[in-house]
Amino acid sequence: MEVEASTVKTFGRGDFFHHLLAVKYSIKENVLISTASFKTTQSEEIFAAAQKLMPGGVSSPVRAFKSVGGQPIVFDRVKGAYVWDVDGNQYIDYVGSWGPAICGHAHPEVIAALHDALEKGTSFGAPSVLENVLAEMVIDGVPSVEMVRFVNSGTEACMSVLRLMRAFTGRDKIIKFEGCYHGHADMFLVKAGSGVATLGLPDSPGVPKTTTNNTLTAPYNDLEAVKALFANNPNQIAGVILEPVVGNAGFIPPDAGFLEGLRMLTQEHRALLVFDEVMTGFRIAYGGAQEKFGVTPDLTTLGKVIGGGLPVGAYGGRKDIMSMVAPAGPMYQAGTLSGNPLAMTAGIKTLELLQKPGTYDQLNRITKKLADGLLQIAQETGHAAYGGQISAMFGLFFTGEPVHNYEDAKKSDLAKFSQFHRGMLERGVYLAPSQFEAGFTSLAHTDEDIDRTLEAAREVMSSL
Ligand code: KE4
């Protein structure tokens, strides 16, 4: 149904910005896409204007669709498992704002809690009980965390935890894994994943060699390579940081024994083990991948889910280590908006919703149905494919070989992934716009949504 600008005006949609946009661009509502009617003229107009205002027209590179081609769609609003673009096209969303929307977008209880919090102000810059509440929930929920510090993004959490690793051990070198992404702080931009992999950026310009020569890398799932790094750098390695389930090279789970092996190696060399659970935290399990796999690191970084869609990151772990963080200890780290009351509120409500019995059984069931279905359809339509899921995180590579690390992932058919992505987009399914990302489901995704997604996948794969 096409809603003319004038009609939108009489509807008085309330949201001034939406009204402005509606007046300027006629926004259709609730149009389920068939490829014939897939119009993106408003998106194209807005994105063209954006490219004159912001580098690449985006606030974060992966959103530009560079690796899958075609124009990104411009979001108008999100709700539950769905996204509507400015042309009124509706999509089933498997990105979920890159992880935060695990309870579904704009969950009514989160929105209501934010409305109440707004009445008390948007920022304090001073202690608030809300920080205590969310801190207690994180400490109670995540096995490694005895004390936590809130920051504003996963990048900030990872760069802070790196400084803490070095401060606590007095050592400078770290080990990260090829294809893992720990935000865009200089020392991590070495063979990183996510947007760096997507854009094929080698080591980003602007990062001095002096910064990255303390960053050692190894292939994911390769314990022998890690052993060799420790042997060649005796007493110099502060610790190992990794995604315990990789999402930033596509979806790559740890091989059996890999996490346990890293735990033993770091203990043997008196180095720290750090799980970057910015993506996996409260998604792989309520207690993250460390709960799921029963391996407890010394430090953990978090983000995304714990902010419920508002900007939050966190790092935490053993009390003896965290006690080094200023002002308790000498390691400096600070932030104007850290512990922001609105972000704390959204995080608290989100974790409360996730604590409900059966949450992770439901997330695992619905995501397994999707991942198994995609693999089966690929097989039935003659496409070699590899992938899977753990809880509410999934991935698919077009390859006949298993994918255990970033090198394997890069050998998959990236062109076919791009065609698949575009075909699904035109049929109302919004997948992450890069092979080097993971997919995310939520408590809002229904069996009907999965069925519709698989129907679209069958159509697209049959046409590839
Ligand atoms: P942010 O600074 O983007 O909040 O978090 C950085 C980060 C750290 N660690 C892990 C494991 C992460 O996945 C991320 C960020 N994830 C990407 C998606 N793969 C964010 C999307 C984007 O960069 O736009």
Short mmCIF file of C-alpha atoms and ligand atoms in Angstrom, two decimals:
data_model
loop_
_atom_site.label_atom_id
_atom_site.label_comp_id
_atom_site.label_asym_id
_atom_site.label_seq_id
_atom_site.Cartn_x
_atom_site.Cartn_y
_atom_site.Cartn_z
CA MET A 1 0.00 0.00 0.00
CA GLU A 2 1.51 3.37 -1.01
CA VAL A 3 1.01 6.02 1.68
CA GLU A 4 1.23 9.47 0.07
CA ALA A 5 3.16 12.18 1.92
CA SER A 6 -0.07 14.08 2.56
CA THR A 7 -1.70 11.02 4.16
CA VAL A 8 1.29 10.57 6.38
CA LYS A 9 0.83 14.22 7.45
CA THR A 10 -2.83 13.63 8.51
CA PHE A 11 -1.74 10.44 10.31
CA GLY A 12 0.49 12.77 12.33
CA ARG A 13 2.96 10.00 12.88
CA GLY A 14 4.29 11.76 15.93
CA ASP A 15 7.96 11.28 15.19
CA PHE A 16 8.93 14.67 13.75
CA PHE A 17 11.90 13.26 11.86
CA HIS A 18 9.82 10.49 10.38
CA HIS A 19 7.25 13.11 9.37
CA LEU A 20 9.96 15.21 7.71
CA LEU A 21 11.27 12.20 5.86
CA ALA A 22 7.74 11.14 4.93
CA VAL A 23 7.01 14.58 3.55
CA LYS A 24 10.23 14.57 1.54
CA TYR A 25 10.08 10.92 0.49
CA SER A 26 6.80 9.07 0.20
CA ILE A 27 7.28 6.14 2.59
CA LYS A 28 5.26 3.02 1.89
CA GLU A 29 4.45 0.83 4.84
CA ASN A 30 4.61 -2.91 5.36
CA VAL A 31 5.37 -3.77 1.79
CA LEU A 32 6.63 -7.34 1.66
CA ILE A 33 9.10 -7.51 -1.14
CA SER A 34 8.73 -9.44 -4.33
CA THR A 35 11.64 -8.86 -6.68
CA ALA A 36 9.32 -7.15 -9.19
CA SER A 37 8.38 -4.41 -6.74
CA PHE A 38 11.85 -4.06 -5.17
CA LYS A 39 12.27 -0.30 -5.48
CA THR A 40 15.12 1.48 -3.70
CA THR A 41 14.96 4.96 -5.18
CA GLN A 42 14.79 6.76 -1.83
CA SER A 43 17.69 4.71 -0.47
CA GLU A 44 19.74 5.55 -3.54
CA GLU A 45 18.97 9.27 -3.25
CA ILE A 46 19.78 9.44 0.45
CA PHE A 47 22.93 7.32 0.10
CA ALA A 48 24.16 9.48 -2.81
CA ALA A 49 23.76 12.55 -0.61
CA ALA A 50 25.45 10.76 2.30
CA GLN A 51 28.54 10.06 0.21
CA LYS A 52 29.06 13.80 -0.20
CA LEU A 53 28.86 14.33 3.55
CA MET A 54 30.62 11.32 5.13
CA PRO A 55 33.51 9.12 3.90
CA GLY A 56 31.87 6.34 1.89
CA GLY A 57 28.48 7.67 3.01
CA VAL A 58 28.57 5.62 6.21
CA SER A 59 29.51 5.80 9.86
CA SER A 60 31.18 2.38 9.70
CA PRO A 61 32.77 0.80 6.58
CA VAL A 62 30.99 -2.57 6.47
CA ARG A 63 27.64 -0.77 6.09
CA ALA A 64 28.64 0.47 2.62
CA PHE A 65 28.03 -2.96 0.99
CA LYS A 66 31.44 -2.61 -0.71
CA SER A 67 32.19 -6.32 -0.67
CA VAL A 68 28.76 -7.51 -1.82
CA GLY A 69 28.22 -4.73 -4.36
CA GLY A 70 25.12 -2.73 -5.04
CA GLN A 71 23.70 0.08 -3.00
CA PRO A 72 23.12 -0.29 0.72
CA ILE A 73 19.52 0.18 1.80
CA VAL A 74 18.81 3.10 4.10
CA PHE A 75 16.89 2.09 7.22
CA ASP A 76 13.80 4.00 8.25
CA ARG A 77 12.86 1.95 11.32
CA VAL A 78 13.28 -1.43 13.01
CA LYS A 79 10.96 -3.55 15.17
CA GLY A 80 11.32 -7.14 16.42
CA ALA A 81 12.91 -9.24 13.68
CA TYR A 82 12.16 -6.68 10.97
CA VAL A 83 13.64 -3.67 9.23
CA TRP A 84 11.82 -1.20 6.98
CA ASP A 85 13.84 0.89 4.54
CA VAL A 86 12.98 4.39 3.39
CA ASP A 87 11.22 2.96 0.33
CA GLY A 88 8.91 1.02 2.64
CA ASN A 89 10.44 -2.38 1.83
CA GLN A 90 10.32 -4.80 4.77
CA TYR A 91 13.10 -7.27 5.55
CA ILE A 92 13.68 -10.11 7.97
CA ASP A 93 16.84 -8.92 9.71
CA TYR A 94 19.77 -11.25 10.48
CA VAL A 95 22.24 -8.50 11.43
CA GLY A 96 20.37 -7.09 14.42
CA SER A 97 22.54 -3.96 14.52
CA TRP A 98 25.57 -6.36 14.54
CA GLY A 99 24.45 -8.15 17.69
CA PRO A 100 22.70 -5.86 20.20
CA ALA A 101 19.14 -6.66 19.04
CA ILE A 102 19.15 -10.20 20.50
CA CYS A 103 15.72 -9.64 22.10
CA GLY A 104 14.40 -8.16 18.88
CA HIS A 105 14.68 -4.54 17.79
CA ALA A 106 12.95 -1.87 19.90
CA HIS A 107 11.70 -4.37 22.47
CA PRO A 108 8.70 -2.72 24.19
CA GLU A 109 10.12 -3.34 27.67
CA VAL A 110 13.47 -1.80 26.71
CA ILE A 111 11.73 1.20 25.14
CA ALA A 112 9.53 1.67 28.22
CA ALA A 113 12.52 1.48 30.55
CA LEU A 114 14.32 4.07 28.42
CA HIS A 115 11.31 6.40 28.49
CA ASP A 116 11.38 6.30 32.31
CA ALA A 117 15.15 6.80 32.42
CA LEU A 118 14.95 9.74 30.00
CA GLU A 119 12.83 11.66 32.51
CA LYS A 120 15.84 11.63 34.85
CA GLY A 121 18.28 12.98 32.26
CA THR A 122 20.49 11.65 29.47
CA SER A 123 23.94 11.76 31.04
CA PHE A 124 25.36 12.17 34.54
CA GLY A 125 29.16 12.00 34.39
CA ALA A 126 28.89 10.84 37.98
CA PRO A 127 28.27 7.53 39.79
CA SER A 128 24.75 6.12 39.42
CA VAL A 129 23.17 3.03 40.93
CA LEU A 130 22.42 1.83 37.39
CA GLU A 131 26.12 1.08 36.93
CA ASN A 132 26.06 -1.06 40.08
CA VAL A 133 23.05 -2.98 38.78
CA LEU A 134 24.51 -3.77 35.36
CA ALA A 135 27.96 -4.47 36.84
CA GLU A 136 26.43 -6.99 39.24
CA MET A 137 24.55 -8.68 36.38
CA VAL A 138 27.73 -8.96 34.31
CA ILE A 139 29.75 -10.27 37.27
CA ASP A 140 27.03 -12.78 38.16
CA GLY A 141 26.64 -13.87 34.54
CA VAL A 142 30.17 -14.15 33.13
CA PRO A 143 32.43 -16.73 34.84
CA SER A 144 35.74 -14.82 34.47
CA VAL A 145 34.42 -11.44 35.63
CA GLU A 146 34.95 -10.51 39.29
CA MET A 147 35.14 -6.76 38.58
CA VAL A 148 34.16 -4.74 35.49
CA ARG A 149 34.74 -1.31 33.92
CA PHE A 150 32.20 0.14 31.46
CA VAL A 151 33.29 2.00 28.33
CA ASN A 152 31.45 3.10 25.17
CA SER A 153 32.33 0.54 22.51
CA GLY A 154 33.96 -2.81 21.91
CA THR A 155 36.96 -1.01 20.46
CA GLU A 156 37.42 0.92 23.68
CA ALA A 157 37.03 -2.27 25.71
CA CYS A 158 39.68 -4.10 23.69
CA MET A 159 42.20 -1.26 23.62
CA SER A 160 41.79 -0.83 27.38
CA VAL A 161 42.17 -4.53 28.09
CA LEU A 162 45.34 -4.59 26.01
CA ARG A 163 46.82 -1.78 28.10
CA LEU A 164 45.80 -3.70 31.23
CA MET A 165 47.42 -6.93 29.98
CA ARG A 166 50.67 -5.04 29.50
CA ALA A 167 50.40 -3.13 32.78
CA PHE A 168 49.76 -6.32 34.80
CA THR A 169 52.48 -8.48 33.21
CA GLY A 170 55.06 -5.80 32.42
CA ARG A 171 55.35 -7.41 28.98
CA ASP A 172 54.67 -5.71 25.63
CA LYS A 173 53.89 -8.41 23.08
CA ILE A 174 50.45 -9.89 22.42
CA ILE A 175 49.17 -12.73 20.27
CA LYS A 176 46.04 -12.28 18.17
CA PHE A 177 44.64 -14.51 15.43
CA GLU A 178 44.34 -13.86 11.70
CA GLY A 179 40.81 -12.84 10.83
CA CYS A 180 39.86 -11.93 14.37
CA TYR A 181 38.72 -8.36 14.87
CA HIS A 182 39.05 -6.54 18.17
CA GLY A 183 37.95 -3.07 17.09
CA HIS A 184 40.00 -0.50 15.23
CA ALA A 185 42.67 0.48 17.80
CA ASP A 186 46.08 0.63 16.10
CA MET A 187 47.70 -2.40 17.70
CA PHE A 188 44.91 -4.70 16.57
CA LEU A 189 44.91 -3.70 12.90
CA VAL A 190 47.14 -6.58 11.91
CA LYS A 191 45.48 -9.25 9.76
CA ALA A 192 42.19 -8.20 11.29
CA GLY A 193 38.75 -9.44 10.31
CA SER A 194 35.38 -7.73 9.79
CA GLY A 195 35.56 -4.54 7.76
CA VAL A 196 39.36 -4.78 7.42
CA ALA A 197 38.99 -8.22 5.83
CA THR A 198 35.94 -7.11 3.90
CA LEU A 199 37.77 -4.22 2.33
CA GLY A 200 40.97 -6.26 1.91
CA LEU A 201 42.91 -3.61 3.82
CA PRO A 202 46.40 -5.01 4.43
CA ASP A 203 47.59 -3.25 7.56
CA SER A 204 45.75 0.04 7.63
CA PRO A 205 47.73 3.17 6.68
CA GLY A 206 48.36 5.49 9.60
CA VAL A 207 49.41 2.67 11.92
CA PRO A 208 53.13 3.01 12.69
CA LYS A 209 55.21 -0.19 12.54
CA THR A 210 56.40 0.62 16.05
CA THR A 211 52.83 0.07 17.18
CA THR A 212 52.21 -3.27 15.51
CA ASN A 213 55.60 -4.89 15.89
CA ASN A 214 54.48 -6.08 19.29
CA THR A 215 51.41 -7.73 17.78
CA LEU A 216 52.14 -11.36 16.89
CA THR A 217 49.62 -13.33 14.84
CA ALA A 218 48.80 -17.00 14.38
CA PRO A 219 46.18 -18.86 12.35
CA TYR A 220 42.98 -19.51 14.33
CA ASN A 221 42.70 -23.07 15.69
CA ASP A 222 46.48 -23.57 15.36
CA LEU A 223 47.92 -24.37 18.81
CA GLU A 224 51.32 -25.35 17.39
CA ALA A 225 51.73 -21.86 15.92
CA VAL A 226 50.96 -20.34 19.32
CA LYS A 227 53.43 -22.67 21.05
CA ALA A 228 56.12 -21.55 18.57
CA LEU A 229 55.39 -17.86 19.23
CA PHE A 230 55.79 -18.40 22.96
CA ALA A 231 59.01 -20.36 22.40
CA ASN A 232 60.44 -17.63 20.16
CA ASN A 233 59.43 -14.79 22.46
CA PRO A 234 60.25 -16.10 25.96
CA ASN A 235 58.85 -14.00 28.83
CA GLN A 236 57.84 -11.24 26.36
CA ILE A 237 54.21 -12.08 25.66
CA ALA A 238 51.66 -10.33 27.89
CA GLY A 239 48.87 -12.54 26.65
CA VAL A 240 46.63 -14.00 23.97
CA ILE A 241 43.42 -12.32 22.84
CA LEU A 242 40.85 -14.03 20.63
CA GLU A 243 37.25 -14.31 19.62
CA PRO A 244 36.31 -17.62 21.35
CA VAL A 245 33.89 -18.15 18.46
CA VAL A 246 34.97 -16.14 15.42
CA GLY A 247 32.36 -13.90 13.85
CA ASN A 248 34.64 -11.49 12.00
CA ALA A 249 36.04 -13.87 9.40
CA GLY A 250 32.61 -15.32 8.86
CA PHE A 251 31.38 -17.85 11.47
CA ILE A 252 34.30 -20.06 12.62
CA PRO A 253 33.90 -22.05 15.87
CA PRO A 254 36.91 -23.25 17.91
CA ASP A 255 38.15 -26.77 17.14
CA ALA A 256 37.84 -29.22 20.03
CA GLY A 257 40.66 -28.56 22.50
CA PHE A 258 41.70 -25.21 21.03
CA LEU A 259 40.41 -23.01 23.86
CA GLU A 260 41.57 -25.49 26.50
CA GLY A 261 45.00 -25.58 24.85
CA LEU A 262 45.29 -21.79 24.95
CA ARG A 263 44.32 -21.82 28.62
CA MET A 264 47.14 -24.26 29.40
CA LEU A 265 49.73 -22.49 27.23
CA THR A 266 49.05 -19.07 28.78
CA GLN A 267 49.22 -20.53 32.29
CA GLU A 268 52.49 -22.31 31.43
CA HIS A 269 54.05 -19.06 30.19
CA ARG A 270 52.52 -16.85 32.90
CA ALA A 271 50.67 -14.90 30.20
CA LEU A 272 47.04 -13.79 30.29
CA LEU A 273 44.18 -15.34 28.33
CA VAL A 274 41.63 -12.78 27.09
CA PHE A 275 38.31 -13.67 25.48
CA ASP A 276 36.94 -10.92 23.29
CA GLU A 277 33.24 -11.65 23.83
CA VAL A 278 31.98 -8.37 22.38
CA MET A 279 30.02 -10.45 19.86
CA THR A 280 29.63 -13.79 21.69
CA GLY A 281 28.87 -12.38 25.16
CA PHE A 282 25.32 -13.19 26.31
CA ARG A 283 24.71 -14.60 22.79
CA ILE A 284 26.51 -17.97 22.69
CA ALA A 285 25.15 -18.53 26.20
CA TYR A 286 24.12 -16.19 28.99
CA GLY A 287 27.69 -16.51 30.32
CA GLY A 288 29.15 -16.27 26.80
CA ALA A 289 31.46 -18.72 25.03
CA GLN A 290 33.43 -19.18 28.26
CA GLU A 291 30.33 -20.69 29.88
CA LYS A 292 29.46 -22.75 26.79
CA PHE A 293 32.96 -24.25 26.42
CA GLY A 294 33.88 -24.30 30.11
CA VAL A 295 37.13 -22.38 29.64
CA THR A 296 37.61 -19.38 31.92
CA PRO A 297 39.94 -16.63 30.67
CA ASP A 298 41.67 -14.09 32.92
CA LEU A 299 39.96 -11.12 31.27
CA THR A 300 36.93 -10.65 29.04
CA THR A 301 35.72 -7.83 26.81
CA LEU A 302 32.03 -7.24 26.17
CA GLY A 303 29.81 -4.89 24.14
CA LYS A 304 26.76 -4.96 21.86
CA VAL A 305 24.19 -7.03 23.86
CA ILE A 306 25.08 -5.46 27.23
CA GLY A 307 24.06 -2.06 25.86
CA GLY A 308 20.78 -3.28 24.40
CA GLY A 309 21.44 -1.14 21.32
CA LEU A 310 22.92 1.86 23.08
CA PRO A 311 26.69 2.49 23.12
CA VAL A 312 28.28 0.28 25.77
CA GLY A 313 31.49 -1.73 25.99
CA ALA A 314 33.08 -3.31 29.04
CA TYR A 315 36.19 -5.13 30.18
CA GLY A 316 36.45 -7.22 33.30
CA GLY A 317 38.04 -10.21 34.94
CA ARG A 318 40.14 -11.25 37.91
CA LYS A 319 39.95 -8.75 40.77
CA ASP A 320 43.75 -8.72 41.22
CA ILE A 321 44.12 -7.62 37.61
CA MET A 322 41.19 -5.18 37.48
CA SER A 323 42.45 -3.51 40.69
CA MET A 324 45.22 -2.02 38.54
CA VAL A 325 42.71 0.22 36.72
CA ALA A 326 42.61 3.90 37.77
CA PRO A 327 41.69 5.26 40.17
CA ALA A 328 42.06 2.03 42.14
CA GLY A 329 45.41 1.44 40.50
CA PRO A 330 47.91 3.11 38.17
CA MET A 331 46.62 2.00 34.75
CA TYR A 332 44.78 4.98 33.26
CA GLN A 333 41.53 4.70 31.27
CA ALA A 334 38.58 7.12 31.27
CA GLY A 335 35.46 8.20 29.35
CA THR A 336 32.96 11.06 29.47
CA LEU A 337 29.93 8.93 28.62
CA SER A 338 31.05 5.67 30.23
CA GLY A 339 28.29 4.17 32.40
CA ASN A 340 25.73 6.40 30.71
CA PRO A 341 22.36 5.99 32.47
CA LEU A 342 20.38 5.38 29.27
CA ALA A 343 22.86 2.77 28.03
CA MET A 344 22.94 1.10 31.45
CA THR A 345 19.12 1.03 31.48
CA ALA A 346 18.90 -0.61 28.04
CA GLY A 347 21.56 -3.14 29.04
CA ILE A 348 19.90 -4.02 32.34
CA LYS A 349 16.51 -4.58 30.71
CA THR A 350 18.05 -6.62 27.89
CA LEU A 351 19.89 -8.95 30.28
CA GLU A 352 16.73 -9.29 32.40
CA LEU A 353 14.87 -10.44 29.29
CA LEU A 354 17.65 -12.90 28.47
CA GLN A 355 17.49 -14.41 31.97
CA LYS A 356 14.01 -15.80 31.27
CA PRO A 357 13.97 -19.63 31.31
CA GLY A 358 14.20 -21.25 27.89
CA THR A 359 15.77 -18.22 26.19
CA TYR A 360 18.85 -20.00 24.86
CA ASP A 361 16.98 -23.17 23.96
CA GLN A 362 14.70 -21.05 21.79
CA LEU A 363 17.58 -19.12 20.23
CA ASN A 364 19.45 -22.36 19.50
CA ARG A 365 16.39 -24.09 18.06
CA ILE A 366 15.39 -21.31 15.68
CA THR A 367 18.98 -20.71 14.53
CA LYS A 368 19.69 -24.41 14.01
CA LYS A 369 16.54 -24.64 11.86
CA LEU A 370 17.86 -21.76 9.75
CA ALA A 371 21.48 -22.94 9.45
CA ASP A 372 20.58 -26.59 8.77
CA GLY A 373 17.99 -25.44 6.24
CA LEU A 374 20.45 -23.22 4.37
CA LEU A 375 23.03 -26.03 4.16
CA GLN A 376 20.42 -28.53 2.99
CA ILE A 377 19.09 -26.16 0.31
CA ALA A 378 22.62 -25.45 -0.89
CA GLN A 379 23.20 -29.18 -1.26
CA GLU A 380 19.86 -29.74 -3.02
CA THR A 381 20.56 -26.90 -5.48
CA GLY A 382 24.10 -28.12 -6.23
CA HIS A 383 26.18 -25.60 -4.28
CA ALA A 384 29.10 -26.66 -2.09
CA ALA A 385 28.55 -25.00 1.27
CA TYR A 386 30.00 -25.15 4.78
CA GLY A 387 28.69 -23.52 7.93
CA GLY A 388 26.68 -23.94 11.06
CA GLN A 389 25.54 -22.22 14.21
CA ILE A 390 26.02 -22.00 17.91
CA SER A 391 23.05 -20.55 19.76
CA ALA A 392 21.99 -17.30 18.07
CA MET A 393 25.07 -16.94 15.82
CA PHE A 394 25.40 -18.61 12.41
CA GLY A 395 27.35 -18.53 9.18
CA LEU A 396 27.57 -19.98 5.67
CA PHE A 397 30.50 -20.23 3.25
CA PHE A 398 30.18 -21.34 -0.36
CA THR A 399 33.01 -23.86 -0.30
CA GLY A 400 33.44 -27.63 -0.44
CA GLU A 401 36.18 -27.57 2.19
CA PRO A 402 35.88 -27.17 5.97
CA VAL A 403 36.62 -23.68 7.29
CA HIS A 404 38.87 -23.69 10.37
CA ASN A 405 40.61 -20.34 9.93
CA TYR A 406 40.76 -17.11 7.95
CA GLU A 407 42.82 -18.60 5.08
CA ASP A 408 40.13 -21.25 4.57
CA ALA A 409 37.43 -18.58 4.69
CA LYS A 410 39.17 -16.52 2.01
CA LYS A 411 39.13 -19.52 -0.33
CA SER A 412 35.32 -19.62 -0.35
CA ASP A 413 33.38 -18.32 -3.34
CA LEU A 414 33.03 -14.62 -2.46
CA ALA A 415 31.35 -13.77 -5.78
CA LYS A 416 28.67 -16.38 -5.15
CA PHE A 417 28.16 -15.02 -1.63
CA SER A 418 27.61 -11.53 -3.09
CA GLN A 419 25.02 -12.84 -5.57
CA PHE A 420 23.31 -14.76 -2.75
CA HIS A 421 23.28 -11.66 -0.56
CA ARG A 422 21.72 -9.50 -3.27
CA GLY A 423 19.14 -12.12 -4.20
CA MET A 424 18.08 -12.50 -0.58
CA LEU A 425 17.92 -8.72 -0.12
CA GLU A 426 15.56 -8.42 -3.10
CA ARG A 427 13.35 -11.06 -1.47
CA GLY A 428 13.15 -9.27 1.86
CA VAL A 429 15.94 -10.96 3.77
CA TYR A 430 18.68 -8.73 5.21
CA LEU A 431 21.95 -10.66 5.69
CA ALA A 432 25.28 -9.22 6.84
CA PRO A 433 26.78 -7.48 3.76
CA SER A 434 30.05 -9.41 3.88
CA GLN A 435 31.24 -13.00 3.82
CA PHE A 436 33.55 -12.03 6.67
CA GLU A 437 30.75 -11.43 9.14
CA ALA A 438 28.45 -13.71 11.12
CA GLY A 439 24.65 -13.84 11.13
CA PHE A 440 22.54 -13.13 14.18
CA THR A 441 19.04 -14.23 15.18
CA SER A 442 16.89 -12.96 18.02
CA LEU A 443 14.04 -13.95 20.31
CA ALA A 444 11.75 -12.10 17.89
CA HIS A 445 12.46 -14.43 14.92
CA THR A 446 9.56 -16.86 14.43
CA ASP A 447 9.32 -20.20 12.66
CA GLU A 448 7.40 -18.40 9.91
CA ASP A 449 10.32 -15.98 9.47
CA ILE A 450 12.73 -18.91 9.14
CA ASP A 451 10.42 -20.68 6.70
CA ARG A 452 10.15 -17.53 4.57
CA THR A 453 13.92 -17.09 4.69
CA LEU A 454 14.51 -20.67 3.55
CA GLU A 455 11.94 -20.26 0.77
CA ALA A 456 13.82 -17.19 -0.47
CA ALA A 457 17.14 -19.03 -0.15
CA ARG A 458 15.84 -21.90 -2.28
CA GLU A 459 14.71 -19.46 -4.98
CA VAL A 460 18.03 -17.61 -4.97
CA MET A 461 20.30 -20.66 -4.82
CA SER A 462 18.33 -22.28 -7.63
CA SER A 463 19.05 -19.20 -9.73
CA LEU A 464 22.79 -18.96 -8.95
P1 KE4 B 1 32.82 -1.76 18.31
O1 KE4 B 1 33.92 -0.77 18.55
O2 KE4 B 1 32.41 -1.82 16.85
O3 KE4 B 1 31.62 -1.56 19.26
O4 KE4 B 1 33.35 -3.21 18.70
C1 KE4 B 1 34.53 -3.69 18.09
C2 KE4 B 1 34.51 -5.21 18.13
C3 KE4 B 1 35.35 -5.86 19.03
N1 KE4 B 1 35.37 -7.21 19.12
C4 KE4 B 1 34.54 -7.97 18.35
C5 KE4 B 1 34.59 -9.45 18.49
C6 KE4 B 1 33.66 -7.35 17.43
O5 KE4 B 1 32.85 -8.13 16.66
C7 KE4 B 1 33.64 -5.95 17.31
C8 KE4 B 1 32.75 -5.23 16.33
N2 KE4 B 1 32.02 -6.04 15.43
C9 KE4 B 1 31.71 -5.45 14.13
C10 KE4 B 1 30.94 -6.49 13.33
N3 KE4 B 1 31.72 -7.58 13.02
C11 KE4 B 1 30.97 -4.19 14.27
C12 KE4 B 1 30.32 -3.70 12.99
C13 KE4 B 1 31.04 -2.51 12.42
O6 KE4 B 1 32.28 -2.45 12.50
O7 KE4 B 1 30.32 -1.65 11.87
#
